[in-house]
């Protein structure tokens, strides 16, 4: 959100900025908008450290802004999904302040995971867990107890066995759904439950996440979601075991879950085919639709990940057709439709909208915009909209075809023979064919009418680092 569009000129993307760009999202053809956290936060973790889950950060707007954004998005045919964090709060949350002021064993500390330490004087953490940032998962407070934080000391983990925690999250959930939100995305959706004994890792399956108790939590959340017929629940899951991943998608848990598997796969046809086949096979037993994403938090953007420069862009364009050709839901990250790569700020540089110099219409704020490369003029929305060969035009056409063309009918995918370094799959019964060439030379394309290609054909052959959609009417 903070990198999308800045309405008030303070240099920070905000809710009004998104509201002012809804027309662009409609033009792009997407069906839903996911908002990253806009709640009250000290911003130790880009807003995922939430101090007030039912309050809006005044830098980003207010409740009236949220209401207006929801209403106008709905009028434009867009659904709005909100990021919620159920695993932890900010260390600036009123609950955690009360916990630090309370005596060990007090009810204020029961909302979190406070424990005595090991060692002769409790000087060692309660177990050997590490936080996602690489440091210890425990921090000691002044009275000698330790608190658990799987995502860093500024984000203490909540204790979901505590009734107050459950009741407060339900209150938050209803608060936003009652205002018109169309669903929620749960970050770290496998982490809310903790093994009661908090055992050491000991080389076993990671005990920090995917405890069996997390499913009862998801079932309780789903019961609330189901009271709102328009609402969906999504989750970000990094669960290695396919059977355990599928458990989160049973009919009484999440509607959709994205696994980072495909985004972590190299640009190699055999590896990509294996990742797609595995993903499809994982969700099939529970009857859930697959969900695909090539970008996400903590990952470089596709252009950078696939080699950077022209090669990286060509490969990113090809992979766009690969995922948009598949059945299920596709999640796009803002900026990938423009072919943006990473900057010195990583993947969070502001979106370039128009003009020839930073900040490219992102903000009216003058000054030194080192976070936006000065060479991004060709990547602005303005520059790409009228260019039929641009990455933005490729995405717009692909999304339109995906929505309207009969070739995309059906949920079955079949694979058939392709040259080395290539693959081809067909949608059934619609008949769409997607061919990908990850080899170093052009290859023949399958029989059919070419609907769209990520790069021009070379004498009728599919270029290296390219993909194409073809169709033979069934």
Short mmCIF file of C-alpha atoms in Angstrom, two decimals:
data_model
loop_
_atom_site.label_atom_id
_atom_site.label_comp_id
_atom_site.label_asym_id
_atom_site.label_seq_id
_atom_site.Cartn_x
_atom_site.Cartn_y
_atom_site.Cartn_z
CA UNK A 1 0.00 0.00 0.00
CA UNK A 2 2.69 2.49 1.01
CA UNK A 3 4.32 2.05 -2.41
CA UNK A 4 1.19 2.32 -4.58
CA UNK A 5 0.02 5.94 -4.76
CA UNK A 6 0.43 8.95 -2.45
CA UNK A 7 -2.61 11.26 -2.40
CA UNK A 8 -1.62 13.86 0.17
CA UNK A 9 1.97 14.47 -0.94
CA UNK A 10 3.75 13.27 2.20
CA UNK A 11 5.73 10.64 0.29
CA UNK A 12 3.77 7.67 1.66
CA UNK A 13 1.22 5.72 -0.36
CA UNK A 14 -2.19 5.89 1.29
CA UNK A 15 -5.82 4.82 1.07
CA UNK A 16 -6.88 7.91 -0.90
CA UNK A 17 -4.10 7.17 -3.35
CA UNK A 18 -5.56 3.72 -3.98
CA UNK A 19 -9.04 5.18 -4.25
CA UNK A 20 -7.80 7.58 -6.91
CA UNK A 21 -6.32 4.71 -8.95
CA UNK A 22 -9.30 2.36 -8.93
CA UNK A 23 -9.92 3.21 -12.57
CA UNK A 24 -6.50 1.80 -13.43
CA UNK A 25 -7.25 -1.45 -11.63
CA UNK A 26 -10.53 -1.71 -13.51
CA UNK A 27 -8.67 -1.07 -16.77
CA UNK A 28 -6.15 -3.78 -15.91
CA UNK A 29 -9.04 -6.21 -15.51
CA UNK A 30 -8.37 -7.58 -12.04
CA UNK A 31 -11.33 -8.75 -10.00
CA UNK A 32 -10.13 -8.09 -6.46
CA UNK A 33 -7.79 -5.83 -4.53
CA UNK A 34 -5.83 -6.98 -1.49
CA UNK A 35 -4.80 -4.24 0.93
CA UNK A 36 -1.70 -4.73 3.04
CA UNK A 37 -2.03 -3.54 6.67
CA UNK A 38 -3.23 0.06 7.08
CA UNK A 39 -3.87 -0.25 10.81
CA UNK A 40 -2.28 1.64 13.69
CA UNK A 41 1.33 0.47 13.83
CA UNK A 42 4.80 1.68 14.87
CA UNK A 43 6.06 0.20 11.57
CA UNK A 44 8.76 -2.10 12.86
CA UNK A 45 7.65 -4.60 10.19
CA UNK A 46 6.00 -2.60 7.40
CA UNK A 47 2.70 -2.46 9.29
CA UNK A 48 2.42 -6.15 10.13
CA UNK A 49 3.25 -5.21 13.73
CA UNK A 50 -0.25 -4.00 14.60
CA UNK A 51 -0.94 -1.91 17.68
CA UNK A 52 -4.59 -1.13 16.86
CA UNK A 53 -6.31 -3.65 14.54
CA UNK A 54 -9.57 -1.69 14.39
CA UNK A 55 -7.94 1.71 13.96
CA UNK A 56 -6.46 3.29 10.83
CA UNK A 57 -2.95 4.71 10.79
CA UNK A 58 -3.60 8.47 10.38
CA UNK A 59 -0.75 8.68 7.88
CA UNK A 60 -2.79 6.40 5.60
CA UNK A 61 -6.30 7.74 6.17
CA UNK A 62 -9.22 7.13 8.51
CA UNK A 63 -12.34 4.99 8.75
CA UNK A 64 -14.26 7.30 6.43
CA UNK A 65 -11.53 6.79 3.82
CA UNK A 66 -11.84 3.03 4.19
CA UNK A 67 -15.62 3.22 3.78
CA UNK A 68 -15.32 5.38 0.67
CA UNK A 69 -12.69 3.09 -0.83
CA UNK A 70 -14.85 0.02 -0.24
CA UNK A 71 -17.93 1.68 -1.73
CA UNK A 72 -16.15 2.93 -4.85
CA UNK A 73 -14.32 -0.34 -5.38
CA UNK A 74 -17.60 -2.22 -5.24
CA UNK A 75 -19.16 0.23 -7.66
CA UNK A 76 -16.30 -0.54 -10.06
CA UNK A 77 -16.84 -4.29 -9.67
CA UNK A 78 -13.78 -4.83 -7.51
CA UNK A 79 -13.78 -6.90 -4.33
CA UNK A 80 -11.52 -5.81 -1.47
CA UNK A 81 -9.62 -8.25 0.73
CA UNK A 82 -7.85 -7.05 3.88
CA UNK A 83 -4.64 -8.37 5.40
CA UNK A 84 -5.15 -9.39 9.02
CA UNK A 85 -2.52 -10.64 11.44
CA UNK A 86 -3.66 -13.29 13.90
CA UNK A 87 -0.31 -14.65 15.09
CA UNK A 88 1.03 -11.62 16.95
CA UNK A 89 0.62 -7.98 17.89
CA UNK A 90 3.02 -5.07 18.06
CA UNK A 91 5.01 -4.68 21.25
CA UNK A 92 3.30 -1.26 21.44
CA UNK A 93 -0.16 -2.84 21.68
CA UNK A 94 -2.00 -1.91 24.88
CA UNK A 95 -2.16 -5.59 25.81
CA UNK A 96 1.60 -6.01 25.68
CA UNK A 97 2.20 -2.84 27.65
CA UNK A 98 -0.11 -4.27 30.32
CA UNK A 99 1.73 -7.59 30.21
CA UNK A 100 5.08 -5.91 30.82
CA UNK A 101 3.63 -4.02 33.79
CA UNK A 102 2.01 -7.14 35.27
CA UNK A 103 3.59 -9.65 37.61
CA UNK A 104 4.60 -13.10 36.30
CA UNK A 105 1.56 -15.36 36.17
CA UNK A 106 -0.90 -12.47 35.92
CA UNK A 107 -3.82 -12.62 33.46
CA UNK A 108 -2.28 -9.86 31.34
CA UNK A 109 0.60 -12.17 30.45
CA UNK A 110 -1.69 -15.04 29.56
CA UNK A 111 -2.56 -13.28 26.31
CA UNK A 112 1.00 -13.94 25.15
CA UNK A 113 3.58 -16.68 25.71
CA UNK A 114 5.58 -15.74 28.80
CA UNK A 115 7.80 -18.43 30.32
CA UNK A 116 10.55 -18.81 32.83
CA UNK A 117 13.98 -19.46 31.41
CA UNK A 118 16.26 -22.45 31.63
CA UNK A 119 19.58 -22.56 33.40
CA UNK A 120 20.43 -22.12 37.07
CA UNK A 121 19.03 -18.61 37.21
CA UNK A 122 16.64 -18.70 34.24
CA UNK A 123 19.25 -16.98 32.13
CA UNK A 124 18.68 -19.23 29.10
CA UNK A 125 15.64 -19.07 26.77
CA UNK A 126 12.85 -21.59 27.37
CA UNK A 127 13.76 -23.49 24.19
CA UNK A 128 16.04 -23.28 21.15
CA UNK A 129 13.56 -21.70 18.74
CA UNK A 130 14.77 -19.04 16.31
CA UNK A 131 12.76 -16.15 14.94
CA UNK A 132 12.15 -15.73 11.23
CA UNK A 133 14.66 -12.86 11.24
CA UNK A 134 17.38 -15.27 12.33
CA UNK A 135 17.69 -14.14 15.93
CA UNK A 136 16.41 -15.85 19.08
CA UNK A 137 12.64 -16.34 19.27
CA UNK A 138 12.66 -15.25 22.92
CA UNK A 139 13.37 -11.95 24.67
CA UNK A 140 13.88 -11.60 28.41
CA UNK A 141 12.04 -8.88 30.35
CA UNK A 142 13.19 -7.10 33.49
CA UNK A 143 11.63 -9.54 35.96
CA UNK A 144 13.43 -12.50 34.38
CA UNK A 145 10.64 -14.07 32.30
CA UNK A 146 10.90 -14.52 28.56
CA UNK A 147 8.30 -13.86 25.84
CA UNK A 148 7.97 -15.64 22.48
CA UNK A 149 8.19 -13.82 19.15
CA UNK A 150 8.51 -15.89 16.00
CA UNK A 151 8.82 -12.75 13.86
CA UNK A 152 11.15 -10.63 15.96
CA UNK A 153 11.06 -8.93 19.37
CA UNK A 154 8.72 -6.14 18.19
CA UNK A 155 6.00 -8.72 17.40
CA UNK A 156 5.14 -10.86 20.46
CA UNK A 157 3.14 -13.99 19.64
CA UNK A 158 -0.42 -14.22 20.88
CA UNK A 159 -1.61 -17.16 22.96
CA UNK A 160 -4.63 -18.52 21.10
CA UNK A 161 -5.63 -20.77 23.99
CA UNK A 162 -6.65 -17.57 25.79
CA UNK A 163 -10.38 -16.74 25.35
CA UNK A 164 -9.67 -13.00 25.25
CA UNK A 165 -7.41 -13.46 22.24
CA UNK A 166 -10.05 -15.41 20.36
CA UNK A 167 -12.83 -12.98 21.22
CA UNK A 168 -10.79 -9.94 20.22
CA UNK A 169 -9.84 -11.39 16.84
CA UNK A 170 -13.47 -12.25 16.14
CA UNK A 171 -14.38 -8.68 17.03
CA UNK A 172 -11.77 -7.41 14.56
CA UNK A 173 -12.97 -9.78 11.88
CA UNK A 174 -16.59 -8.73 12.22
CA UNK A 175 -15.63 -5.06 12.44
CA UNK A 176 -14.16 -5.07 8.94
CA UNK A 177 -16.62 -7.49 7.34
CA UNK A 178 -19.51 -5.41 8.67
CA UNK A 179 -17.98 -2.37 6.97
CA UNK A 180 -18.08 -4.19 3.63
CA UNK A 181 -14.71 -5.92 3.28
CA UNK A 182 -15.00 -8.90 0.94
CA UNK A 183 -12.64 -11.17 2.82
CA UNK A 184 -9.38 -11.51 4.65
CA UNK A 185 -5.86 -12.66 3.96
CA UNK A 186 -4.15 -14.18 6.97
CA UNK A 187 -0.41 -13.69 7.08
CA UNK A 188 1.58 -16.54 8.68
CA UNK A 189 -1.55 -18.65 8.61
CA UNK A 190 0.20 -21.77 9.96
CA UNK A 191 1.64 -20.15 13.05
CA UNK A 192 -1.13 -19.30 15.53
CA UNK A 193 -1.10 -22.58 17.49
CA UNK A 194 1.91 -23.61 19.57
CA UNK A 195 2.70 -27.03 20.96
CA UNK A 196 1.73 -26.96 24.63
CA UNK A 197 5.21 -28.15 25.71
CA UNK A 198 7.13 -25.73 23.45
CA UNK A 199 9.72 -28.44 22.67
CA UNK A 200 13.18 -27.84 21.25
CA UNK A 201 13.48 -28.27 17.50
CA UNK A 202 15.76 -31.28 17.98
CA UNK A 203 16.08 -31.89 14.26
CA UNK A 204 12.39 -32.84 13.99
CA UNK A 205 9.72 -31.17 11.89
CA UNK A 206 9.71 -27.47 12.73
CA UNK A 207 7.57 -27.19 15.89
CA UNK A 208 7.13 -23.44 15.56
CA UNK A 209 4.56 -23.71 12.76
CA UNK A 210 1.86 -26.07 11.52
CA UNK A 211 0.90 -27.44 14.91
CA UNK A 212 -2.25 -29.56 14.68
CA UNK A 213 -4.09 -27.10 16.92
CA UNK A 214 -4.00 -24.42 14.25
CA UNK A 215 -6.83 -26.10 12.35
CA UNK A 216 -9.33 -25.58 15.14
CA UNK A 217 -8.45 -21.88 15.00
CA UNK A 218 -9.06 -21.76 11.25
CA UNK A 219 -12.36 -23.57 11.69
CA UNK A 220 -13.47 -20.96 14.24
CA UNK A 221 -12.50 -18.16 11.85
CA UNK A 222 -14.30 -19.86 8.96
CA UNK A 223 -17.50 -20.08 11.00
CA UNK A 224 -17.50 -16.29 11.22
CA UNK A 225 -16.58 -15.87 7.53
CA UNK A 226 -19.47 -18.10 6.52
CA UNK A 227 -21.91 -15.69 8.15
CA UNK A 228 -20.94 -13.25 5.38
CA UNK A 229 -21.87 -14.94 2.06
CA UNK A 230 -19.78 -12.51 0.04
CA UNK A 231 -16.58 -13.08 2.02
CA UNK A 232 -13.57 -15.28 1.33
CA UNK A 233 -10.56 -16.28 3.41
CA UNK A 234 -7.05 -16.62 2.02
CA UNK A 235 -3.81 -17.56 3.69
CA UNK A 236 -0.11 -17.42 3.10
CA UNK A 237 1.27 -20.88 3.87
CA UNK A 238 4.81 -22.18 3.80
CA UNK A 239 4.14 -25.82 4.68
CA UNK A 240 6.54 -28.32 3.12
CA UNK A 241 4.36 -31.41 3.45
CA UNK A 242 1.70 -31.49 0.71
CA UNK A 243 -0.84 -33.46 2.72
CA UNK A 244 -0.53 -31.07 5.64
CA UNK A 245 -0.82 -28.08 3.29
CA UNK A 246 -4.08 -29.49 1.90
CA UNK A 247 -5.55 -29.74 5.39
CA UNK A 248 -5.80 -25.94 5.51
CA UNK A 249 -8.08 -26.06 2.45
CA UNK A 250 -10.70 -28.43 3.77
CA UNK A 251 -14.26 -27.11 3.38
CA UNK A 252 -14.36 -25.65 6.90
CA UNK A 253 -11.01 -23.81 6.76
CA UNK A 254 -9.43 -21.47 4.17
CA UNK A 255 -11.00 -20.91 0.76
CA UNK A 256 -7.61 -20.36 -0.91
CA UNK A 257 -3.96 -20.68 0.06
CA UNK A 258 -0.84 -19.68 -1.84
CA UNK A 259 2.32 -21.76 -1.54
CA UNK A 260 5.62 -20.05 -2.49
CA UNK A 261 6.76 -23.18 -4.37
CA UNK A 262 6.30 -21.83 -7.90
CA UNK A 263 7.83 -18.46 -7.05
CA UNK A 264 10.91 -20.25 -5.72
CA UNK A 265 11.33 -22.43 -8.80
CA UNK A 266 14.07 -21.61 -11.31
CA UNK A 267 13.25 -20.71 -14.90
CA UNK A 268 13.56 -24.25 -16.15
CA UNK A 269 10.75 -26.05 -17.97
CA UNK A 270 11.17 -29.40 -16.21
CA UNK A 271 11.35 -27.83 -12.75
CA UNK A 272 8.40 -25.55 -13.43
CA UNK A 273 6.28 -28.38 -14.80
CA UNK A 274 7.04 -30.47 -11.72
CA UNK A 275 6.10 -27.57 -9.42
CA UNK A 276 2.80 -26.99 -11.25
CA UNK A 277 1.90 -30.69 -11.27
CA UNK A 278 2.68 -30.97 -7.57
CA UNK A 279 0.60 -27.91 -6.73
CA UNK A 280 -2.39 -29.22 -8.66
CA UNK A 281 -2.08 -32.66 -7.06
CA UNK A 282 -1.84 -31.12 -3.58
CA UNK A 283 -5.23 -29.40 -3.62
CA UNK A 284 -7.13 -31.98 -5.68
CA UNK A 285 -7.91 -34.39 -2.78
CA UNK A 286 -9.75 -31.66 -0.82
CA UNK A 287 -11.52 -30.21 -3.86
CA UNK A 288 -10.02 -26.75 -3.41
CA UNK A 289 -9.01 -24.54 -6.34
CA UNK A 290 -5.28 -23.89 -6.75
CA UNK A 291 -3.90 -20.40 -6.12
CA UNK A 292 -0.82 -19.13 -7.93
CA UNK A 293 1.63 -16.30 -7.31
CA UNK A 294 5.03 -15.46 -8.76
CA UNK A 295 5.77 -12.65 -6.31
CA UNK A 296 5.47 -12.12 -2.59
CA UNK A 297 6.94 -10.60 0.53
CA UNK A 298 10.55 -11.59 1.06
CA UNK A 299 11.10 -12.56 -2.59
CA UNK A 300 12.78 -10.53 -5.32
CA UNK A 301 10.51 -9.39 -8.12
CA UNK A 302 10.34 -11.74 -11.10
CA UNK A 303 12.48 -9.61 -13.43
CA UNK A 304 15.30 -9.59 -10.90
CA UNK A 305 14.82 -13.21 -9.87
CA UNK A 306 14.97 -14.46 -13.45
CA UNK A 307 18.27 -12.75 -14.24
CA UNK A 308 17.57 -9.01 -14.51
CA UNK A 309 17.70 -6.77 -17.57
CA UNK A 310 16.19 -7.85 -20.86
CA UNK A 311 16.54 -11.55 -20.08
CA UNK A 312 14.80 -11.19 -16.74
CA UNK A 313 11.98 -9.16 -18.29
CA UNK A 314 11.47 -11.66 -21.13
CA UNK A 315 11.28 -14.53 -18.67
CA UNK A 316 8.91 -12.63 -16.38
CA UNK A 317 6.59 -11.96 -19.33
CA UNK A 318 6.68 -15.64 -20.28
CA UNK A 319 5.85 -16.74 -16.75
CA UNK A 320 2.91 -14.34 -16.67
CA UNK A 321 1.30 -16.36 -19.46
CA UNK A 322 2.18 -19.63 -17.73
CA UNK A 323 0.33 -18.75 -14.51
CA UNK A 324 -2.52 -16.84 -16.12
CA UNK A 325 -3.19 -19.86 -18.31
CA UNK A 326 -3.66 -22.19 -15.34
CA UNK A 327 -6.97 -22.95 -13.61
CA UNK A 328 -7.65 -21.44 -10.19
CA UNK A 329 -6.87 -18.03 -8.74
CA UNK A 330 -3.88 -15.91 -9.72
CA UNK A 331 -2.44 -13.33 -7.32
CA UNK A 332 -0.49 -10.46 -8.87
CA UNK A 333 1.75 -8.08 -6.98
CA UNK A 334 1.40 -4.39 -7.86
CA UNK A 335 4.10 -3.47 -10.34
CA UNK A 336 4.67 -6.87 -11.90
CA UNK A 337 2.29 -5.90 -14.70
CA UNK A 338 4.73 -3.08 -15.50
CA UNK A 339 7.78 -5.35 -15.62
CA UNK A 340 9.44 -3.70 -12.64
CA UNK A 341 12.59 -5.17 -11.13
CA UNK A 342 14.11 -4.63 -7.72
CA UNK A 343 15.92 -1.46 -6.68
CA UNK A 344 18.27 -0.68 -3.82
CA UNK A 345 15.08 -0.54 -1.74
CA UNK A 346 14.30 -4.11 -2.74
CA UNK A 347 10.88 -4.82 -4.20
CA UNK A 348 9.03 -1.98 -2.44
CA UNK A 349 9.90 0.97 -4.65
CA UNK A 350 6.90 3.20 -5.45
CA UNK A 351 4.84 2.52 -8.57
CA UNK A 352 5.76 4.84 -11.49
CA UNK A 353 2.60 6.31 -12.94
CA UNK A 354 3.52 9.07 -15.37
CA UNK A 355 6.07 11.64 -16.41
CA UNK A 356 9.78 11.49 -17.17
CA UNK A 357 11.43 11.88 -13.76
CA UNK A 358 10.98 10.62 -10.19
CA UNK A 359 8.61 10.36 -8.44
CA UNK A 360 6.77 9.63 -11.72
CA UNK A 361 3.39 10.73 -10.43
CA UNK A 362 3.51 8.56 -7.33
CA UNK A 363 3.47 11.69 -5.17
CA UNK A 364 3.32 15.44 -5.54
CA UNK A 365 6.10 15.70 -2.97
CA UNK A 366 9.22 17.31 -4.42
CA UNK A 367 12.66 16.24 -3.35
CA UNK A 368 15.24 13.52 -3.75
CA UNK A 369 13.52 10.27 -4.74
CA UNK A 370 16.43 7.84 -4.64
CA UNK A 371 14.01 4.97 -4.05
CA UNK A 372 12.72 5.27 -7.64
CA UNK A 373 15.30 4.74 -10.42
CA UNK A 374 15.55 7.73 -12.73
CA UNK A 375 15.56 5.33 -15.67
CA UNK A 376 12.04 4.09 -15.01
CA UNK A 377 10.37 6.50 -17.47
CA UNK A 378 9.74 3.69 -20.02
CA UNK A 379 8.08 1.61 -17.28
CA UNK A 380 5.40 4.11 -16.24
CA UNK A 381 1.75 3.28 -16.65
CA UNK A 382 1.41 6.30 -18.94
CA UNK A 383 4.20 5.13 -21.24
CA UNK A 384 2.92 1.56 -21.45
CA UNK A 385 -0.81 2.08 -21.86
CA UNK A 386 -0.64 3.03 -25.54
CA UNK A 387 2.22 0.65 -26.39
CA UNK A 388 0.72 -2.59 -27.68
CA UNK A 389 4.01 -4.42 -27.10
CA UNK A 390 4.45 -3.29 -23.49
CA UNK A 391 4.31 -5.57 -20.48
CA UNK A 392 1.21 -3.76 -19.23
CA UNK A 393 -0.55 -4.39 -22.54
CA UNK A 394 0.47 -8.06 -22.36
CA UNK A 395 -1.10 -8.40 -18.91
CA UNK A 396 -4.26 -6.54 -19.91
CA UNK A 397 -4.77 -8.74 -22.96
CA UNK A 398 -3.97 -11.91 -21.03
CA UNK A 399 -6.41 -11.08 -18.23
CA UNK A 400 -9.10 -10.22 -20.79
CA UNK A 401 -8.62 -13.52 -22.63
CA UNK A 402 -8.57 -15.46 -19.39
CA UNK A 403 -11.92 -13.94 -18.45
CA UNK A 404 -13.69 -14.18 -21.82
CA UNK A 405 -12.17 -16.80 -24.12
CA UNK A 406 -13.80 -20.27 -24.21
CA UNK A 407 -10.38 -21.93 -24.28
CA UNK A 408 -10.02 -21.35 -20.55
CA UNK A 409 -13.02 -23.50 -19.64
CA UNK A 410 -12.47 -26.44 -17.32
CA UNK A 411 -10.17 -27.26 -14.43
CA UNK A 412 -8.17 -30.14 -15.92
CA UNK A 413 -4.60 -29.74 -17.20
CA UNK A 414 -2.91 -32.26 -19.48
CA UNK A 415 0.73 -32.25 -20.56
CA UNK A 416 2.13 -33.45 -23.83
CA UNK A 417 5.47 -33.84 -25.55
CA UNK A 418 7.71 -30.83 -26.08
CA UNK A 419 11.34 -30.26 -27.13
CA UNK A 420 14.03 -30.29 -24.42
CA UNK A 421 13.86 -27.18 -22.26
CA UNK A 422 10.18 -26.67 -23.09
CA UNK A 423 6.74 -27.71 -21.94
CA UNK A 424 3.20 -27.48 -23.20
CA UNK A 425 -0.03 -27.95 -21.30
CA UNK A 426 -3.65 -27.96 -22.43
CA UNK A 427 -6.73 -26.87 -20.51
CA UNK A 428 -9.63 -29.31 -20.67
CA UNK A 429 -12.26 -29.11 -21.99
CA UNK A 430 -11.65 -25.54 -23.20
CA UNK A 431 -8.60 -26.38 -25.28
CA UNK A 432 -6.22 -23.52 -24.44
CA UNK A 433 -2.58 -24.53 -25.02
CA UNK A 434 0.27 -22.83 -23.19
CA UNK A 435 3.77 -23.46 -24.52
CA UNK A 436 6.91 -22.33 -22.68
CA UNK A 437 10.44 -22.26 -24.07
CA UNK A 438 13.21 -22.04 -21.46
CA UNK A 439 15.87 -23.25 -23.89
CA UNK A 440 18.39 -21.03 -25.68
CA UNK A 441 16.93 -21.32 -29.20
CA UNK A 442 13.56 -20.92 -30.93
CA UNK A 443 11.38 -24.04 -31.11
CA UNK A 444 8.30 -25.07 -33.10
CA UNK A 445 4.97 -24.08 -31.59
CA UNK A 446 2.14 -26.57 -31.14
CA UNK A 447 -0.63 -26.65 -33.72
CA UNK A 448 -3.32 -24.03 -33.17
CA UNK A 449 -4.26 -20.39 -33.56
CA UNK A 450 -1.91 -18.09 -31.65
CA UNK A 451 -3.93 -16.04 -29.18
CA UNK A 452 -1.06 -14.26 -27.45
CA UNK A 453 2.71 -14.52 -27.12
CA UNK A 454 5.09 -12.96 -24.65
CA UNK A 455 7.55 -12.22 -27.49
CA UNK A 456 7.17 -12.12 -31.29
CA UNK A 457 7.45 -15.49 -33.00
CA UNK A 458 10.70 -16.06 -34.90
CA UNK A 459 9.76 -17.28 -38.38
CA UNK A 460 6.76 -19.00 -36.85
CA UNK A 461 8.78 -20.47 -33.97
CA UNK A 462 8.57 -19.70 -30.24
CA UNK A 463 11.51 -17.53 -29.17
CA UNK A 464 13.86 -18.43 -26.34
CA UNK A 465 12.62 -17.27 -22.90
CA UNK A 466 9.09 -16.92 -24.22
CA UNK A 467 5.63 -18.40 -23.88
CA UNK A 468 2.58 -18.45 -26.12
CA UNK A 469 -1.12 -19.23 -25.89
CA UNK A 470 -2.71 -21.18 -28.72
CA UNK A 471 -6.16 -22.61 -29.25
CA UNK A 472 -7.68 -25.40 -31.24
CA UNK A 473 -11.44 -25.38 -30.98
CA UNK A 474 -12.56 -28.68 -29.41
#
